[in-house]
mmCIF file of C-alpha atoms in Angstrom:
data_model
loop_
_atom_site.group_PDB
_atom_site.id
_atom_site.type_symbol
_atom_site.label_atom_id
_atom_site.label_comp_id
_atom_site.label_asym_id
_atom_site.label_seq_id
_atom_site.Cartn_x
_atom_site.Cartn_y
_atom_site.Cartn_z
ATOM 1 C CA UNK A 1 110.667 108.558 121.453
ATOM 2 C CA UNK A 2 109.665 104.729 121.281
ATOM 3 C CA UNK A 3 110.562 102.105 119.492
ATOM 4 C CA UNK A 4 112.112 103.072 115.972
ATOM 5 C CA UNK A 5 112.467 99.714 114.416
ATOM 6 C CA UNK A 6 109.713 100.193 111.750
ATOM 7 C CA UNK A 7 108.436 101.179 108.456
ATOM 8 C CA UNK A 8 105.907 104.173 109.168
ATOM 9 C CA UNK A 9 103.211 104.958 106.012
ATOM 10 C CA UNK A 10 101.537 108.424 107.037
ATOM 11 C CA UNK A 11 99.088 109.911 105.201
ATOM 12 C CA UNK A 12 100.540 109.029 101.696
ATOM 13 C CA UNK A 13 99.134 109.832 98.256
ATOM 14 C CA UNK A 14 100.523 109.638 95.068
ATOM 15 C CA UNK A 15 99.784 109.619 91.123
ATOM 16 C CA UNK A 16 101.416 108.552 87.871
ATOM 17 C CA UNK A 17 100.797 111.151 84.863
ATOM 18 C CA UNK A 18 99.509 108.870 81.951
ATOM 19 C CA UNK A 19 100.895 109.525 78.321
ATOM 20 C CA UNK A 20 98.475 112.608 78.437
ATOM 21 C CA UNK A 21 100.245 114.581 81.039
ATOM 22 C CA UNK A 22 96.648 113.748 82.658
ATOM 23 C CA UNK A 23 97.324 112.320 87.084
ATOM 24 C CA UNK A 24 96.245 109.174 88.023
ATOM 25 C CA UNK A 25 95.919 108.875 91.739
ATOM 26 C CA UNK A 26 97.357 105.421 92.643
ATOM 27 C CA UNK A 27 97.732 106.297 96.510
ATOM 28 C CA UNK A 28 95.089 108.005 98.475
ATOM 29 C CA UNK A 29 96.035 108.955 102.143
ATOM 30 C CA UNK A 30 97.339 105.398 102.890
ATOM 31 C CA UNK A 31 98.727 105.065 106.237
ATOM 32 C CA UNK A 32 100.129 101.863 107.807
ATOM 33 C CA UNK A 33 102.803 100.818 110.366
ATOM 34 C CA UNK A 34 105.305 97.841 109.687
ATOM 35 C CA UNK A 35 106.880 96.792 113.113
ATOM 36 C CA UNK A 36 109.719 94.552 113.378
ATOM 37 C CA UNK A 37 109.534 91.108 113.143
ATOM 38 C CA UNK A 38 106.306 90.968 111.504
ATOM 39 C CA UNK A 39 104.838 89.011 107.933
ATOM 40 C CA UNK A 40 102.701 91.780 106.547
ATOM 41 C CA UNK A 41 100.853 90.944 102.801
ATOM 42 C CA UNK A 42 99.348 93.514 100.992
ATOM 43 C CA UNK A 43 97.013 92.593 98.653
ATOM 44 C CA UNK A 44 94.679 93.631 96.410
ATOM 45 C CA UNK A 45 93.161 93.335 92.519
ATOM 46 C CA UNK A 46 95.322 94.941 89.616
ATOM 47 C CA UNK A 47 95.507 98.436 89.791
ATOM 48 C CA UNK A 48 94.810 98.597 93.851
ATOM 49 C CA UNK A 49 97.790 100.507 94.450
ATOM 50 C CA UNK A 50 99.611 97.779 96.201
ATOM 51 C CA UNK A 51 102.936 97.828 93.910
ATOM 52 C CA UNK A 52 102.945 101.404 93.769
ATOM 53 C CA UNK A 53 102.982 100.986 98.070
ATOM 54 C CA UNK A 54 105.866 98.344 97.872
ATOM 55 C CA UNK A 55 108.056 101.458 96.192
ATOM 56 C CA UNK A 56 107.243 103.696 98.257
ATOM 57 C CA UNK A 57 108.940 101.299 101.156
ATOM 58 C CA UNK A 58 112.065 102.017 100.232
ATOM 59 C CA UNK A 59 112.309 105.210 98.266
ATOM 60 C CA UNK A 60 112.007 104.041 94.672
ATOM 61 C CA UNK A 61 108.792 106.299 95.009
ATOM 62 C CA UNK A 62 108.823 109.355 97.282
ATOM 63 C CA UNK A 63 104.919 110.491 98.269
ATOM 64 C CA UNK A 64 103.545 113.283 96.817
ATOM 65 C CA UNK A 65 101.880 114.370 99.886
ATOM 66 C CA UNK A 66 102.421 112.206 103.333
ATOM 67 C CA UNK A 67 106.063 110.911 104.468
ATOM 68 C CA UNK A 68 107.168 107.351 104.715
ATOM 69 C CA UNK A 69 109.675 106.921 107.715
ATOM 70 C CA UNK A 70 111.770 103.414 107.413
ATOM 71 C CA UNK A 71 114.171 102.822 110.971
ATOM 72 C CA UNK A 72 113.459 106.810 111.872
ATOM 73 C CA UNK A 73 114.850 108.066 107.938
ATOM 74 C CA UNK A 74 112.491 110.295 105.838
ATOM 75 C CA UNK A 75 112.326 108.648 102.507
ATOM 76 C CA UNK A 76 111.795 112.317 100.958
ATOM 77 C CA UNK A 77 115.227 112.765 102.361
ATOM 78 C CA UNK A 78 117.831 111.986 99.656
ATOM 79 C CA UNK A 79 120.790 112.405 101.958
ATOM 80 C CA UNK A 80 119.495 109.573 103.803
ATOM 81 C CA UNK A 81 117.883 107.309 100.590
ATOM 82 C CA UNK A 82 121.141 105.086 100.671
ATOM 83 C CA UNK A 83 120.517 104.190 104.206
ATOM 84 C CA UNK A 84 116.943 103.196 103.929
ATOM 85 C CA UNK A 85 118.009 101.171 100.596
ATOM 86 C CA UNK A 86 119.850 99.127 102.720
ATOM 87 C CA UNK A 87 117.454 98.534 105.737
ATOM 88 C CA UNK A 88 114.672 97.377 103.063
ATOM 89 C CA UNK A 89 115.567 94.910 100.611
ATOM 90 C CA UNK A 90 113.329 94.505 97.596
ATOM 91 C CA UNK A 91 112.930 90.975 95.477
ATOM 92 C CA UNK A 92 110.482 91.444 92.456
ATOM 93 C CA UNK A 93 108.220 89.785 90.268
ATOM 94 C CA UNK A 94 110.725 88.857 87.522
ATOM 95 C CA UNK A 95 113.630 87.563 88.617
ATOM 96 C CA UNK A 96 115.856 87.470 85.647
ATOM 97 C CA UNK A 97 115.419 91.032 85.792
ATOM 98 C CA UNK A 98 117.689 91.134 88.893
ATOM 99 C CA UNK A 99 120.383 88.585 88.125
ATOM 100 C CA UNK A 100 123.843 90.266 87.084
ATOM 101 C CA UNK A 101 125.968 87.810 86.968
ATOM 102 C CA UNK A 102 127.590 84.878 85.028
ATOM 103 C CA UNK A 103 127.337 82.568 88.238
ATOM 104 C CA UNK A 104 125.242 81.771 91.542
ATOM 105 C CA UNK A 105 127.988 82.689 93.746
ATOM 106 C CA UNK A 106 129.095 86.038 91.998
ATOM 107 C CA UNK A 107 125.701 87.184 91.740
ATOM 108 C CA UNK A 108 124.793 86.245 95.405
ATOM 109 C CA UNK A 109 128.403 88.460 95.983
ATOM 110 C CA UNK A 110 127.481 91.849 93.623
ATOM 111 C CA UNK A 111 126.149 93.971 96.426
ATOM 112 C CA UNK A 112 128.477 93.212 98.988
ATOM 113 C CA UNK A 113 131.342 94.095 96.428
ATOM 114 C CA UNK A 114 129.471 97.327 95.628
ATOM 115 C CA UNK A 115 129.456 98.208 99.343
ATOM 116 C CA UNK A 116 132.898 97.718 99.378
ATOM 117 C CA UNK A 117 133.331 95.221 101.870
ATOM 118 C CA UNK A 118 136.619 93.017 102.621
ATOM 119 C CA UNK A 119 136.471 89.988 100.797
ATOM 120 C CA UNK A 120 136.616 87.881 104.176
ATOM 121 C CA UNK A 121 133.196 89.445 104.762
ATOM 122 C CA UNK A 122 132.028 88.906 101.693
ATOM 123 C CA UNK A 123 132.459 85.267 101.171
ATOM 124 C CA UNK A 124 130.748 84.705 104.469
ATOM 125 C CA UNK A 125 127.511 86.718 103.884
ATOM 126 C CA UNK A 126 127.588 85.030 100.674
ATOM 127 C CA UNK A 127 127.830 81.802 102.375
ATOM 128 C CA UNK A 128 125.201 82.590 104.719
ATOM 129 C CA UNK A 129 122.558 83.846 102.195
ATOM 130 C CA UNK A 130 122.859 80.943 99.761
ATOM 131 C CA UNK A 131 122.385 78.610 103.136
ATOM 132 C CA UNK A 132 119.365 79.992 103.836
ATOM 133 C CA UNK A 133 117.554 80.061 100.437
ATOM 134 C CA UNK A 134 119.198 76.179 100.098
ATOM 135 C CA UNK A 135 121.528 76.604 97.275
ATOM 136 C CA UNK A 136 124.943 76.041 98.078
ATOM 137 C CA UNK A 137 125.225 73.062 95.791
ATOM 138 C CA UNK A 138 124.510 75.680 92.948
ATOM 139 C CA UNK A 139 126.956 77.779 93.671
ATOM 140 C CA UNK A 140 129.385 77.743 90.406
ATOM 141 C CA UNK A 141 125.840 77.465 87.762
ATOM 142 C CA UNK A 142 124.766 79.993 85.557
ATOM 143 C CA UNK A 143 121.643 81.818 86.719
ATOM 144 C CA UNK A 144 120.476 81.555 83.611
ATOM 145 C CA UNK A 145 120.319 78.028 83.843
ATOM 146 C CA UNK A 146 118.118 77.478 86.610
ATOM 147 C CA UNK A 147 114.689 76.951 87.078
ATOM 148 C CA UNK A 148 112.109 80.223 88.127
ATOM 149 C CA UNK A 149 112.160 79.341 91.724
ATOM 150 C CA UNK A 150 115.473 79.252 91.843
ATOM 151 C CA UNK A 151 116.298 81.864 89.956
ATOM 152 C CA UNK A 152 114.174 83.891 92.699
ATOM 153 C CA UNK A 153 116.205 82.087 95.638
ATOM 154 C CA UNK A 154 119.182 83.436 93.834
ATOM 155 C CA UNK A 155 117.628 87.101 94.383
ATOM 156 C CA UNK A 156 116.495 86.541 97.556
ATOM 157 C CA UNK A 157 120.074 85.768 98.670
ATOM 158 C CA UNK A 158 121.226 88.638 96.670
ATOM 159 C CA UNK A 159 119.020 90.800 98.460
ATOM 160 C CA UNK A 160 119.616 88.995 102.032
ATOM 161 C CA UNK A 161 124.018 89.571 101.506
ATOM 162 C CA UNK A 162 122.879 92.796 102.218
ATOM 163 C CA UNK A 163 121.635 92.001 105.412
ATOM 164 C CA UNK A 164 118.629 94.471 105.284
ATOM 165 C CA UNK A 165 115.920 94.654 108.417
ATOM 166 C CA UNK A 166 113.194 94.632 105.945
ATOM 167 C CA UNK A 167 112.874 92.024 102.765
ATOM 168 C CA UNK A 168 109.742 93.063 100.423
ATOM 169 C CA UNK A 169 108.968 90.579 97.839
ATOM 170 C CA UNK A 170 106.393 92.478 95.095
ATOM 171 C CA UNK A 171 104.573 89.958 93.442
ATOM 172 C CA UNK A 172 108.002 87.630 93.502
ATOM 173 C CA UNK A 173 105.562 84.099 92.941
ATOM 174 C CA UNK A 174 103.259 85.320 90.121
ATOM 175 C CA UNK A 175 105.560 84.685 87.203
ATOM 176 C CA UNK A 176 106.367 80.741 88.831
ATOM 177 C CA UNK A 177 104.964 77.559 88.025
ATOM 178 C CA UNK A 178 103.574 76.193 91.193
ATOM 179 C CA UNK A 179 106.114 74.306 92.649
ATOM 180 C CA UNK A 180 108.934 77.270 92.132
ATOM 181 C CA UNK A 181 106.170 79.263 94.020
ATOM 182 C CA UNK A 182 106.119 76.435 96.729
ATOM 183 C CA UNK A 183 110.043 76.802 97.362
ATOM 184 C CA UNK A 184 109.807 80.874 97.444
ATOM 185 C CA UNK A 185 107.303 80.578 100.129
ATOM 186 C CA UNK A 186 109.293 77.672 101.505
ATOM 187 C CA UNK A 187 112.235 80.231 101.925
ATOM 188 C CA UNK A 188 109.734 83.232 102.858
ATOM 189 C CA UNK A 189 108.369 81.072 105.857
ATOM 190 C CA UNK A 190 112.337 80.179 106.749
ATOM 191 C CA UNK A 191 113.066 83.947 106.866
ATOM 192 C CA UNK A 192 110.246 85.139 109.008
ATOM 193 C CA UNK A 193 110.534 82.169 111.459
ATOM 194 C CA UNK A 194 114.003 81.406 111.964
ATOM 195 C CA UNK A 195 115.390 84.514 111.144
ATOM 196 C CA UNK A 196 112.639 86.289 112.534
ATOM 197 C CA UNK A 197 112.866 88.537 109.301
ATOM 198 C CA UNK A 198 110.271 91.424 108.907
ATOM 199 C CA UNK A 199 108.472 90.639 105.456
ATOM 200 C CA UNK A 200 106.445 92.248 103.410
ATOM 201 C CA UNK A 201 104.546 90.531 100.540
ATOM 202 C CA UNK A 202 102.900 92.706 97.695
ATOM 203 C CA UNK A 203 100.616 89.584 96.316
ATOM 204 C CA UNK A 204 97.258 89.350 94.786
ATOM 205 C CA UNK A 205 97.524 85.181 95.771
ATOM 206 C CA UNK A 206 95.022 84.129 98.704
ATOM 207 C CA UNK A 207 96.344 81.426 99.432
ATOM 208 C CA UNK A 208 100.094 83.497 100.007
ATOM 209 C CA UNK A 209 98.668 85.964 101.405
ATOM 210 C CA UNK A 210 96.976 83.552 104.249
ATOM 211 C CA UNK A 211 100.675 82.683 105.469
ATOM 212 C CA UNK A 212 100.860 85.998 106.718
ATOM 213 C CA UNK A 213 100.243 87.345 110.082
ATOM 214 C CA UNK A 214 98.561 90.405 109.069
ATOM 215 C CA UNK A 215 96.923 91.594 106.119
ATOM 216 C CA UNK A 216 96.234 95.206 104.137
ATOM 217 C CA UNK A 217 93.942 95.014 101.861
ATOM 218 C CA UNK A 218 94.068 97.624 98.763
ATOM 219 C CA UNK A 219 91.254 99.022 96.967
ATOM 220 C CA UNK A 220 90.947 101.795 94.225
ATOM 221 C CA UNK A 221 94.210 103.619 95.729
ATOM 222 C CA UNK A 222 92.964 103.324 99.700
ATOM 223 C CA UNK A 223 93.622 100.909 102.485
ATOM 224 C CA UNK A 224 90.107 99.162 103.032
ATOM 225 C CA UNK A 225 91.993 96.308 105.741
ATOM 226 C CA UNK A 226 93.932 95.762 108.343
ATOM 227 C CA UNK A 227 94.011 93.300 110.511
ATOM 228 C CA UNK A 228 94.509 89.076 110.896
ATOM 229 C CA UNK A 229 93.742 86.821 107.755
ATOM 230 C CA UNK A 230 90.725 85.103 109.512
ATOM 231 C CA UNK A 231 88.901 88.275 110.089
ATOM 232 C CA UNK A 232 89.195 89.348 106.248
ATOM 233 C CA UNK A 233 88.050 85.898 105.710
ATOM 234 C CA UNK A 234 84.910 86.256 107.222
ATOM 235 C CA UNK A 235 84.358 89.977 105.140
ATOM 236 C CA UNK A 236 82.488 88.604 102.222
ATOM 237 C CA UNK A 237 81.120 92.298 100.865
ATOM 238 C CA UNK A 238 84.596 93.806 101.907
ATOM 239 C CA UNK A 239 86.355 90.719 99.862
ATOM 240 C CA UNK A 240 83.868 91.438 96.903
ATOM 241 C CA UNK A 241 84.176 95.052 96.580
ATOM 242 C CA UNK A 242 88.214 94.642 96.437
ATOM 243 C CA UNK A 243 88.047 91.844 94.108
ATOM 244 C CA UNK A 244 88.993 88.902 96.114
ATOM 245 C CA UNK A 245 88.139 85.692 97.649
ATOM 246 C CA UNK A 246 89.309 83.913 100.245
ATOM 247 C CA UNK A 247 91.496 80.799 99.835
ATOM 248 C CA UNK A 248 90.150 77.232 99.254
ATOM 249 C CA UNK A 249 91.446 76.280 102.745
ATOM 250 C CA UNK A 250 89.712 79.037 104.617
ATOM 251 C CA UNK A 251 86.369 77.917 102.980
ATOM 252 C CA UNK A 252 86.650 74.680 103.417
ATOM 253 C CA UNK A 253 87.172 75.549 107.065
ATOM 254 C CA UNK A 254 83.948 77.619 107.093
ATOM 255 C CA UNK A 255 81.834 74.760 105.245
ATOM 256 C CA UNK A 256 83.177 72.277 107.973
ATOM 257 C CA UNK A 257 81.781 74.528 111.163
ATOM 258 C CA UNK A 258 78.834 75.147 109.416
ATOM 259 C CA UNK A 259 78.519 71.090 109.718
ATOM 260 C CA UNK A 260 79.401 71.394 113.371
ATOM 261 C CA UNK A 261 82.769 70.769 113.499
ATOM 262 C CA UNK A 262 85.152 72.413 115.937
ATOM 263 C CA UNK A 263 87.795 74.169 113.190
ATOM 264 C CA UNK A 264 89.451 77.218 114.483
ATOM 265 C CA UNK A 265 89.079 80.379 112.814
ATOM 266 C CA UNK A 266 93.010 80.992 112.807
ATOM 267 C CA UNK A 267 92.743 77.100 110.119
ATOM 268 C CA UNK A 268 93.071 79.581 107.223
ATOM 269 C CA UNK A 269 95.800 77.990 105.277
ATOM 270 C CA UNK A 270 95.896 74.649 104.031
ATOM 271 C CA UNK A 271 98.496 73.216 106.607
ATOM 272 C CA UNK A 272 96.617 74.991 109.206
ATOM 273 C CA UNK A 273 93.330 73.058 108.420
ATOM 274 C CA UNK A 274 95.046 69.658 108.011
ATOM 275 C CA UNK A 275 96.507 70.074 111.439
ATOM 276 C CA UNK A 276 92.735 71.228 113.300
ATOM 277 C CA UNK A 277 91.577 68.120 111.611
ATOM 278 C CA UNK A 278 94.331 65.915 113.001
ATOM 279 C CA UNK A 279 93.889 67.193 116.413
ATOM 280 C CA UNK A 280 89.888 66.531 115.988
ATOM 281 C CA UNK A 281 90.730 62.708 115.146
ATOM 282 C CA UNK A 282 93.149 62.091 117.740
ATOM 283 C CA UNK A 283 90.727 63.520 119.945
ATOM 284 C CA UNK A 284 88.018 61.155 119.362
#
């Protein structure tokens, strides 16, 4: 049978009816394959279909025509919707939208206690999560009190007590300032490469969605991309047609081989670049 540790999109289309009663097709025979282990970012302009892809992930949306398989388990399925729920986590874009509780630790404890789980286990998945998102010290705060990036940690360890296989994070950085977005992508990096966490970002951001391995790019309903962030780099029609550009870094990069230096294409993120041009002075 193969490997079953994946997320498999086949052949999914979808539409929202508008206030009308009239369909709007948001997903047009979309098919992609999420394999374990891997940084996947989906992006696209407003109104791609991206978001509407994200639900479909784990069963908040069921296709209309197509099947979504998560781990093996049909998400049409309902019998088996509980199951896939807790193989693919989900952190959105607002995260006071997803904080329940009157502190850190308690909210950080809320699914665990709803899967009924001795209380042994769950201070130590509670420990665990707020380890890896760094906020131990805030343990006892109010949510409320925190900053956005935080606030987001806390729902990223929310989501992580439940120890899912698969964390998706729809548009979790585009409500942040820029340096709450630095710490979520701080803690996305830390999942994915010490944890060796499959992730999933749903971002319209460049210069997030260049910290991925791979990237699907969304256009008009339709997957128009698939494939490493230095080869979409190099699509200037394909970027233009879905509404995109590529990230400062990856330009610069292009400007500097076009003056003869020796960047490599893979120098698509800022750190990236910084590092080829380190090497390049140490070697001279």
């Amino acid at each position: 049978m193969g490997d079953k540790s994946l997320i498999s999109v086949e052949n999914v289309s979808f539409q929202y009816r508008n206030p009308d009663g009239d369909a709007i097709q948001a997903l047009s025979n979309v098919s992609i394959t999420i394999r374990s282990g891997e940084w996947v970012a989906v992006l696209g302009a407003n109104g791609s279909g991206k978001s509407t892809l994200a639900k479909h992930l784990n069963a908040l949306l069921t296709p209309a025509e197509g099947r979504v398989l998560v781990d093996g388990l049909d998400t049409k399925d309902a019998r088996q919707r509980y199951d896939i729920r807790r193989r693919v986590g989900m952190v959105f874009q607002n995260p006071d939208n997803q904080l329940v509780a009157t502190t850190v630790e308690e909210d950080v404890a809320f699914g665990p206690e709803n899967l009924g789980l001795p209380s042994e286990e769950i201070r130590r998945r509670v420990d665990a999560a707020l380890a890896v998102v760094g906020l131990q010290s805030l343990r006892e705060r109010p949510p409320h009190d925190l900053s956005g990036g935080q606030k987001q940690r806390v729902a990223i360890a929310g989501a992580l007590a439940l120890q899912p296989a698969y964390l998706v994070f729809d548009e979790a950085t585009s409500m942040l300032d820029p340096q709450s977005r630095r710490e979520v992508l701080q803690t996305v990096r830390r999942l994915h490469k010490e944890l060796a966490m499959t992730v999933i970002t749903i971002t319209h951001d460049m210069d997030e969605a260049a910290e991925a391995e791979r990237l699907v790019v969304m256009s008009q309903g339709r997957v128009v991309f698939d494939g490493l962030p230095e080869s979409l780099f190099r699509e200037e029609s394909l970027l233009e047609q879905a509404g995109l550009e590529p990230p400062p870094s990856a330009e610069i990069a292009r400007r500097l081989r076009e003056r003869g230096l020796t960047i490599p294409l893979e120098a698509v993120t800022m750190e990236k670049l910084v590092n080829a041009l380190c090497r390049l002075q140490s070697d001279n």
